Coordinates of C-alpha atoms and ligand atoms in Angstrom, one line a residue:
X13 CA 0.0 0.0 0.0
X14 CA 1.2 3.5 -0.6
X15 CA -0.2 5.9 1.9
X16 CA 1.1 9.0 0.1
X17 CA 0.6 11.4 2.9
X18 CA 1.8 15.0 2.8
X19 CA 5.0 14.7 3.8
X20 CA 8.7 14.9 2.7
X21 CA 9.3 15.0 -1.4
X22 CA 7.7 14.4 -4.1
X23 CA 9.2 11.5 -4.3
X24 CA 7.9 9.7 -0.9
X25 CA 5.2 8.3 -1.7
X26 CA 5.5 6.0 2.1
X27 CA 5.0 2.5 1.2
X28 CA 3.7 -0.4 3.3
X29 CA 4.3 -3.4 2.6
X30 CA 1.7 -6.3 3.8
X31 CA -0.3 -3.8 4.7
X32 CA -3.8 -3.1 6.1
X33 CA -6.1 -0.4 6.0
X34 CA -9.7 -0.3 8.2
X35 CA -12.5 1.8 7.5
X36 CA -16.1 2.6 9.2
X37 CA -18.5 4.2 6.4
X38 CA -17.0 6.6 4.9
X39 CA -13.6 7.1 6.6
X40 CA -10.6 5.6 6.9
X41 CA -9.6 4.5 10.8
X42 CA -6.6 2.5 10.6
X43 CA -3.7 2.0 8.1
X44 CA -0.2 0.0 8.9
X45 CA 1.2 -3.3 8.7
X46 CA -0.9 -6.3 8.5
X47 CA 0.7 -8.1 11.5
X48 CA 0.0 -5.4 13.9
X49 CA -3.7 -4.5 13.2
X50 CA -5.6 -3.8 16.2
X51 CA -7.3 -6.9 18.0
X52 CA -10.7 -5.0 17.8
X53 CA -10.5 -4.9 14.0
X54 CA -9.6 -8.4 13.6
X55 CA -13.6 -9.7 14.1
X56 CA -15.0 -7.0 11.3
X57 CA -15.5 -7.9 7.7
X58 CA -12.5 -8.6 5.7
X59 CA -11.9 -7.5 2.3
X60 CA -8.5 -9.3 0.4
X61 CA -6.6 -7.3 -1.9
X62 CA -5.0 -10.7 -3.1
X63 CA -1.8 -9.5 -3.3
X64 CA -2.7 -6.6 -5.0
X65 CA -1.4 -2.9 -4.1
X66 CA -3.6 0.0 -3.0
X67 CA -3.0 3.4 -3.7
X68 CA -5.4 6.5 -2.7
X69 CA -8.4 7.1 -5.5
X70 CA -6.8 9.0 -8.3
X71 CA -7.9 13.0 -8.4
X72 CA -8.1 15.1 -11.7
X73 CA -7.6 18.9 -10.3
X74 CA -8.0 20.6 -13.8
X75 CA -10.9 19.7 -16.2
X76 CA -14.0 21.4 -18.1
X77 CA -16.3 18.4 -17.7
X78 CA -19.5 20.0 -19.4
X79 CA -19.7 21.6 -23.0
X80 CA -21.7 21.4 -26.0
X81 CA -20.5 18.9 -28.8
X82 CA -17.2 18.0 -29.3
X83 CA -14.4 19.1 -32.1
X84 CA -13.0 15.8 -34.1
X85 CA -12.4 18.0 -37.1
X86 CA -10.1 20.1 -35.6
X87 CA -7.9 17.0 -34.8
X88 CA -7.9 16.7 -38.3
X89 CA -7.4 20.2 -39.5
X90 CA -3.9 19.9 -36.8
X91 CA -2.9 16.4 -38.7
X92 CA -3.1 18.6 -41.6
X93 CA -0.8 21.0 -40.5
X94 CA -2.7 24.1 -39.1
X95 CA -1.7 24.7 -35.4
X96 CA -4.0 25.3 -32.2
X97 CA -4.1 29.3 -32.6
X98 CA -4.7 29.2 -36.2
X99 CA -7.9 27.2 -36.1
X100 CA -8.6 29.3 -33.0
X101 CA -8.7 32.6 -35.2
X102 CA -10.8 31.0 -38.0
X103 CA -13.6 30.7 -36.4
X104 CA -12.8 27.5 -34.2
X105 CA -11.3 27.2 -31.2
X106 CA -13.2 27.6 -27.7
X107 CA -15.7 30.3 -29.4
X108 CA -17.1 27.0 -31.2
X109 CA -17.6 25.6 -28.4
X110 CA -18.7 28.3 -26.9
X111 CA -21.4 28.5 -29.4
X112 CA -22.9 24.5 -29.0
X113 CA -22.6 25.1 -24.8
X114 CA -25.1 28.2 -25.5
X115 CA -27.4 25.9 -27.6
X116 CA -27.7 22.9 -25.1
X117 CA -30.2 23.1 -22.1
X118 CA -29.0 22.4 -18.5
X119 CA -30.5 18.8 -19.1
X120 CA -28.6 17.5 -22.0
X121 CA -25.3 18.8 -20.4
X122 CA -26.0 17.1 -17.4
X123 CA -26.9 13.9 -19.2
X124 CA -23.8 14.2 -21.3
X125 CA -21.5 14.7 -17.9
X126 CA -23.3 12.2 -16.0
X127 CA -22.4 9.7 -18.6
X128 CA -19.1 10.6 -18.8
X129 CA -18.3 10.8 -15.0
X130 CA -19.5 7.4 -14.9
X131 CA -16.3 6.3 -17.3
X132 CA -14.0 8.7 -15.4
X133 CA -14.7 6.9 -12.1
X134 CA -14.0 3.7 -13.4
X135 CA -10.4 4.7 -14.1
X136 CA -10.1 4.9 -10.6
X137 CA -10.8 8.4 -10.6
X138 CA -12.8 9.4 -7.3
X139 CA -12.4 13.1 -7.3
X140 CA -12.5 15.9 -9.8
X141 CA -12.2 19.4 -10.7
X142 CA -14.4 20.9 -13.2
X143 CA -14.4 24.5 -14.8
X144 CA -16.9 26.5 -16.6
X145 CA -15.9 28.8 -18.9
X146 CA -17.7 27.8 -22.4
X147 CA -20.6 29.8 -21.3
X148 CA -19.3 33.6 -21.2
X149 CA -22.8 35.1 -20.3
X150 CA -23.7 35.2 -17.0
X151 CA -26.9 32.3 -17.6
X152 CA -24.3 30.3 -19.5
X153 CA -22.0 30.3 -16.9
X154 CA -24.4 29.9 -14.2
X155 CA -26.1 27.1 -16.2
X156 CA -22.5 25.0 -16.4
X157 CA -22.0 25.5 -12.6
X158 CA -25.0 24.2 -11.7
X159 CA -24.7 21.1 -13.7
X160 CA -21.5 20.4 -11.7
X161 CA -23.9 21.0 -8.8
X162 CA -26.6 18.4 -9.7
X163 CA -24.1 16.3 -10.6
X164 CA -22.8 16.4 -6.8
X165 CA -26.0 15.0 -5.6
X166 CA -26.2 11.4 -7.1
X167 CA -22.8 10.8 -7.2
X168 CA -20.5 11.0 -4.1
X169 CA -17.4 11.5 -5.7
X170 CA -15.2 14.7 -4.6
X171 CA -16.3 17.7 -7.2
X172 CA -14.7 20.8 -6.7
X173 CA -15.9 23.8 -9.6
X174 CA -13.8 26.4 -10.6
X175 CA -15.6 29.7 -12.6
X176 CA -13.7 30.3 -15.6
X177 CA -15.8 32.9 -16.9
X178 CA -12.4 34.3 -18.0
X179 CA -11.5 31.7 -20.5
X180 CA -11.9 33.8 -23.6
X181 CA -13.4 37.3 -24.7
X182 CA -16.7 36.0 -26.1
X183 CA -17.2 37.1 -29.5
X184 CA -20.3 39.7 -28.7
X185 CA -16.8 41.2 -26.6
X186 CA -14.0 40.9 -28.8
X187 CA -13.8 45.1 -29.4
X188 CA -15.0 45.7 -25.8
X189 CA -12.6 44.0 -24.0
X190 CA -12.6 46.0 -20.3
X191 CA -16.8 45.8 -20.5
X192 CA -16.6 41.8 -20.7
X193 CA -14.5 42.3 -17.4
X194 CA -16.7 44.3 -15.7
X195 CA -19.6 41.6 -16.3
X196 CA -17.3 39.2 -15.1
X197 CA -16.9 41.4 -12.1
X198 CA -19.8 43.7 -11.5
X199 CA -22.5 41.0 -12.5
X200 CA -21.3 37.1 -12.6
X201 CA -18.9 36.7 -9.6
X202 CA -21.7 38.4 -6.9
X203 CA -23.8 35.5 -8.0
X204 CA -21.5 32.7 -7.8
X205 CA -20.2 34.0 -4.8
X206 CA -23.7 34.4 -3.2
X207 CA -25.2 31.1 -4.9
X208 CA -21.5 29.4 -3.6
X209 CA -21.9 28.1 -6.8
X210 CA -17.7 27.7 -7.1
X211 CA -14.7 27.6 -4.9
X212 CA -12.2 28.8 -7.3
X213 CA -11.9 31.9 -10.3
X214 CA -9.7 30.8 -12.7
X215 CA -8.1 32.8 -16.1
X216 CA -6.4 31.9 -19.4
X217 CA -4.0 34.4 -19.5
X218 CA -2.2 34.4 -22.9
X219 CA -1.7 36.5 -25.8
X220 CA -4.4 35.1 -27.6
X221 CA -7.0 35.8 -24.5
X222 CA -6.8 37.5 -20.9
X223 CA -3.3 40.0 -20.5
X224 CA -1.4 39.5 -17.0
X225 CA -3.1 43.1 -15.7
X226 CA -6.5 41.8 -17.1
X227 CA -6.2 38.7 -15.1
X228 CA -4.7 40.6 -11.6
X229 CA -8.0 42.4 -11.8
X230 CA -10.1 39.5 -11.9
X231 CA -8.5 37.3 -9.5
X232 CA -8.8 40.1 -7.0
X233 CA -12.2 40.2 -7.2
X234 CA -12.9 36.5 -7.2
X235 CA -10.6 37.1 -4.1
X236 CA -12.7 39.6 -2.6
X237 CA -16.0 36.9 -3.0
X238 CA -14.1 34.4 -1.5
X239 CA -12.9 32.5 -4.8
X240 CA -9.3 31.1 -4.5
X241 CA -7.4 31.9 -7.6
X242 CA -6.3 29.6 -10.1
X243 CA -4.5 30.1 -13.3
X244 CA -4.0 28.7 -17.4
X245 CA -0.4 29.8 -17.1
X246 CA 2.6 30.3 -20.1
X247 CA 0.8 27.3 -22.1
X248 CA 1.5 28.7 -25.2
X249 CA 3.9 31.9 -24.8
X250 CA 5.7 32.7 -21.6
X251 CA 3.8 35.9 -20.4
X252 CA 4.2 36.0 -16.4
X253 CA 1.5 33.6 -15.6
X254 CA 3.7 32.1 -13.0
X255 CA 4.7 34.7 -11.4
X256 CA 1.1 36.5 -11.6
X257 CA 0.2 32.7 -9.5
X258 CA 2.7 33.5 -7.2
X259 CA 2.1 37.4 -7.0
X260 CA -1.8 36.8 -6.2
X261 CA -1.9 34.0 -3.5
X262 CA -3.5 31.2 -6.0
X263 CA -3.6 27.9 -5.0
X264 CA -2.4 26.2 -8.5
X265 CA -1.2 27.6 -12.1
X266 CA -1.4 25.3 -14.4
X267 CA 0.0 24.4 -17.8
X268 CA 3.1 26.4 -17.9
X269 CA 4.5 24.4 -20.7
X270 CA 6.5 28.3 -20.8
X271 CA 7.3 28.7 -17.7
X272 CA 10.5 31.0 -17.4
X273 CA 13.1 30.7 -14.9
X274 CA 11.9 33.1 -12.8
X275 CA 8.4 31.9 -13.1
X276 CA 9.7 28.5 -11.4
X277 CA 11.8 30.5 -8.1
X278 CA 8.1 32.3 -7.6
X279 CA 6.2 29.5 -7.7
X280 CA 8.3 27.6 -5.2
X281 CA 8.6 30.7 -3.0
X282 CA 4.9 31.6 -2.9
X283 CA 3.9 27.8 -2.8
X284 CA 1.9 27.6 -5.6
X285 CA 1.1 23.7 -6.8
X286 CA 1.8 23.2 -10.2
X287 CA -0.6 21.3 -12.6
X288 CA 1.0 19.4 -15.5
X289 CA -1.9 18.9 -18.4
X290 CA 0.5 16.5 -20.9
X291 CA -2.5 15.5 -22.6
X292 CA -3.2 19.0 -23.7
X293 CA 0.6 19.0 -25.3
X294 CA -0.2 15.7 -27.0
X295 CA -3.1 16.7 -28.9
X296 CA -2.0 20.4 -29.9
X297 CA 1.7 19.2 -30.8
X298 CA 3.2 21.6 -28.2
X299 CA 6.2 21.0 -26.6
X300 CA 5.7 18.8 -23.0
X301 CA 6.3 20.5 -19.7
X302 CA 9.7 19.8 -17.7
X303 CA 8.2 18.9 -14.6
X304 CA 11.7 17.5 -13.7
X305 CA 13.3 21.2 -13.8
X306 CA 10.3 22.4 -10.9
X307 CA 10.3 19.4 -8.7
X308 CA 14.1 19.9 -8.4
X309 CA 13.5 24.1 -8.1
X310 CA 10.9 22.6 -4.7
X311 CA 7.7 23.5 -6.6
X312 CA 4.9 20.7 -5.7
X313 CA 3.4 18.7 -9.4
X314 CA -0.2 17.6 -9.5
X315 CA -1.2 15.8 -12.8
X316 CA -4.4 16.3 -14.5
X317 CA -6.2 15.6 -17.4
X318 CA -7.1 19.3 -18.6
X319 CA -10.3 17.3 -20.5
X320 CA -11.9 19.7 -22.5
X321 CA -13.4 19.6 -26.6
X322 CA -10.2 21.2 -27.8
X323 CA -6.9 20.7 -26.7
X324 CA -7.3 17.7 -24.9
X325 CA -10.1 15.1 -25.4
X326 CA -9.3 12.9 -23.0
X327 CA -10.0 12.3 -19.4
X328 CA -7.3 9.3 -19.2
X329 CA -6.0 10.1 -16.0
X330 CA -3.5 7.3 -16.9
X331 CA -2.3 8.3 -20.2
X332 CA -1.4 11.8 -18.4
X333 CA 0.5 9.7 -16.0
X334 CA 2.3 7.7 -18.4
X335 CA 2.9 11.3 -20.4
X336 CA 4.1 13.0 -17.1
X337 CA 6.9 10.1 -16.9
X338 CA 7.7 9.9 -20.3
X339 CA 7.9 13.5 -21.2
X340 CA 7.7 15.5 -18.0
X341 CA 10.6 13.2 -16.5
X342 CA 8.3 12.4 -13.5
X343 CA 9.6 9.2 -11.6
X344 CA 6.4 6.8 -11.1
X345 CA 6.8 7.5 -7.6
X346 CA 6.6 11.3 -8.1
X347 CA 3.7 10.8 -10.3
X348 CA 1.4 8.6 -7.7
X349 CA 1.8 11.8 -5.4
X350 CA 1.0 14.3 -8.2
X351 CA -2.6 12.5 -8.6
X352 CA -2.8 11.5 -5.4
X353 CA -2.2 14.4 -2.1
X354 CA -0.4 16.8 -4.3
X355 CA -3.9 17.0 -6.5
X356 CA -6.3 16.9 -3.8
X357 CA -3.5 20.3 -2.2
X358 CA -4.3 21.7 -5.8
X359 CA -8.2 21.8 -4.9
X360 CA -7.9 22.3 -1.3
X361 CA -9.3 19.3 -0.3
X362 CA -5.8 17.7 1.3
X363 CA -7.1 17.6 4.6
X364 CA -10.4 15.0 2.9
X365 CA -8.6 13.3 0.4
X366 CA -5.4 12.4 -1.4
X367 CA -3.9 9.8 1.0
X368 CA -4.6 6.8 3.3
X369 CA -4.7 7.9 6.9
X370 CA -7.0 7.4 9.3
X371 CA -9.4 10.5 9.0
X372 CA -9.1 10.5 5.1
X373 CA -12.1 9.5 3.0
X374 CA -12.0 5.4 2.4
X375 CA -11.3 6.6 -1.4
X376 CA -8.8 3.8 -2.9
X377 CA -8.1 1.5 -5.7
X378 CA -6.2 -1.9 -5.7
X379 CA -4.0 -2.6 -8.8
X380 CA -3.3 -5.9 -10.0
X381 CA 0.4 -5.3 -10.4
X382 CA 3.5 -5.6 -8.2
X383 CA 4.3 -1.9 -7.4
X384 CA 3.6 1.6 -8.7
X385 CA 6.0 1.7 -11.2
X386 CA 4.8 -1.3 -13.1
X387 CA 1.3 0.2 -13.2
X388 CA 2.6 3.2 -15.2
X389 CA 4.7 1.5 -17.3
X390 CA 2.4 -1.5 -18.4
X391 CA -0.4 1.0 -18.7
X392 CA -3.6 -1.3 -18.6
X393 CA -6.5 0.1 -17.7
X394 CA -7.7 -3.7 -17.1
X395 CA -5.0 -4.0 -14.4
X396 CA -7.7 -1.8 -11.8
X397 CA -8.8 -5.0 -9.7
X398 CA -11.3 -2.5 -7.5
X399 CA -12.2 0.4 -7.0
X400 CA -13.6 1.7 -3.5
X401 CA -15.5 5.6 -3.5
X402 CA -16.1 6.4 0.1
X403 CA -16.1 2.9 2.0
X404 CA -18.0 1.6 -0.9
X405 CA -17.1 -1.0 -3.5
X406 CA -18.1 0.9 -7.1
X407 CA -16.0 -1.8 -9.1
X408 CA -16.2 -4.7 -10.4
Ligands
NIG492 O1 -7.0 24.3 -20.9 N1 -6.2 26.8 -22.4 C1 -7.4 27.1 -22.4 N2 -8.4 26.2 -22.3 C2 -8.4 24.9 -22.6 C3 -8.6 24.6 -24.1 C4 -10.0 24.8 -24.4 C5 -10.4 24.5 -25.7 O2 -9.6 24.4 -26.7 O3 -11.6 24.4 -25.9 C6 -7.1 24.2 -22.1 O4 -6.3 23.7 -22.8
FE493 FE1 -7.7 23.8 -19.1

């Protein structure tokens, strides 16, 4: 078993070996070695990992679960050549999606994300992130955040929202660019706030949508109604994203596939967790993050899918791993604690989730495979033996 609580490096992930773990409901109550389990445990119901290793439920920090439709032929325009930004400008991009999210009711996108959260949580997957942002009116926006909200209600899983009503200019916007951010501020974050509709205000900022100063004004007021910053951070160009992170208290910046050397020193001064999104790398043939070069600078990795229509169509939690290893020069250990506590510290929810210790949730998942690193490197999805979502067996 690896407990990966929040201690030491990134790399010490606290292995047990012939271990146990109890639970009661919902919570964890014991972990340790087999041998020295508490008599008072020894007359309860027994479940056997056969051999098998358990690791805390996997958490993606940093997706946009519900949009309108999907974009397979942009995949294909990028085979052919054209890059992310290009499409972007002709018409595609997030505005497209934009434009489908507008056109679906509350019900079809909660349909839609019910269906998929179902898959996600059978990749072991027990709590997630999700952002709005493909709304850009203020019932758009609201309408996304409260499908993550319904969505809470039958399923137990962890789900943390995020408002990215900052994701883009919408294109009713584009020459009004300081009156978009006053509707962000003046008229959509009193609602959230008031409805606590999210827990964190997130911004793109990059040439081809929010500028650094754009972005420091909106935080602040997502600060002021009690949203914890989050940022999409030197993805594409290296514009002080990092250092805006570090500058404005935010909990995670994410991307950073640009980061600058400076960027990395605020980070790990200010404390800032940083998400790496491979996926999104993958699919928009960008170069990969060094998550090597932070990890050695002290700065904390979480790994995430970044799931969205666009840049990143996937919410394999396990293809970002193998990706973060493979690319970002992650060890396996180092990657188990970047989807495990170092994902739930990138949502706030350490102190729930993210590692087995008694008081944690009884989220966990028993691998078929001899340790950690074999899981990543054989990459087998049919390898997940069970999967436990607060004290209670959701697979097989
Ligand atoms: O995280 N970077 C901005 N937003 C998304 C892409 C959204 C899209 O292409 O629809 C991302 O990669
Ligand atoms: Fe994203």
């Amino acid at each position: 078993m690896y407990t990966c609580k929040d201690e030491g490096l990134q790399i010490d992930v606290f292995p047990i070996h012939n271990a146990a773990l109890a639970w009661v409901g919902d919570t964890i109550i014991w972990t340790g070695k087999e041998k020295y389990l508490p008599e008072r445990l020894l007359n309860d119901e027994i479940v056997d990992a056969g051999g098998g290793i358990v690791v805390p439920g996997f958490i993606d920090c940093h997706t946009h679960l519900a949009f309108g439709g999907w974009r397979s032929e942009e995949f294909e325009m990028r085979l052919k050549g054209k890059s992310y930004l290009e499409i972007a400008k002709t018409g595609g991009g997030i505005l497209s999606t934009v434009k489908a999210t507008r056109e679906s009711s509350e019900d079809e996108l909660f349909q839609k994300c019910h269906l998929i959260l179902e898959r996600i949580k059978r990749l072991g997957v027990t709590a997630i992130e999700c952002k709005s942002g493909y709304g850009l009116t203020l019932a758009d926006e609201l309408k996304l955040l409260k499908v993550y909200h319904r969505l809470k209600k039958p399923d137990l899983s962890t789900i943390k929202t995020t408002f990215l009503g900052a994701h883009t200019f919408p294109q009713e916007f584009i020459h009004d660019r300081q009156g978009y951010i006053q509707l962000l501020i003046d008229k959509m974050l009193p609602i959230i706030s008031e409805d606590n509709l999210a827990d964190f205000c997130d911004v793109f900022v990059e040439d081809s949508a929010f500028s650094t100063s754009e972005a420091r004004e909106i935080l602040n007021a997502g600060k002021k109604f009690g949203l914890i910053p989050k940022l999409h951070a030197d993805q594409l160009t290296s514009c002080g994203g990092a250092e805006l992170a570090a500058e404005t208290g935010a909990i995670s910046a994410d991307h950073l596939e640009q980061i600058s050397d400076n960027g990395i020193r605020e980070m790990a001064r200010a404390n800032v967790i940083a998400v790496n999104l491979p996926i999104a790398s993958l699919y928009t043939q960008q170069p990969y993050l060094n998550c090597r070069k932070l990890v050695d600078a002290g700065v904390k990795v979480a790994v995430a899918t970044d799931f969205n229509p666009g840049s990143a169509p996937s919410y394999d939690i396990h293809l970002a791993m193998l990706l973060s290893c493979n690319h970002g020069r992650l060890t396996t250990d180092e990657c188990l604690k970047a989807v495990t506590i170092y994902a739930a510290k990138a949502i706030a929810e350490e102190n729930e989730i993210g590692s087995l210790e008694p008081g944690k949730k009884a989220d966990f998942i028993v691998l078929d495979v001899p340790d950690f690193r074999f899981w990543i490197y054989h990459h087998n999805g049919a390898d997940i033996r069970n999967i436990f979502l607060k004290g209670t067996q959701i697979h097989p």
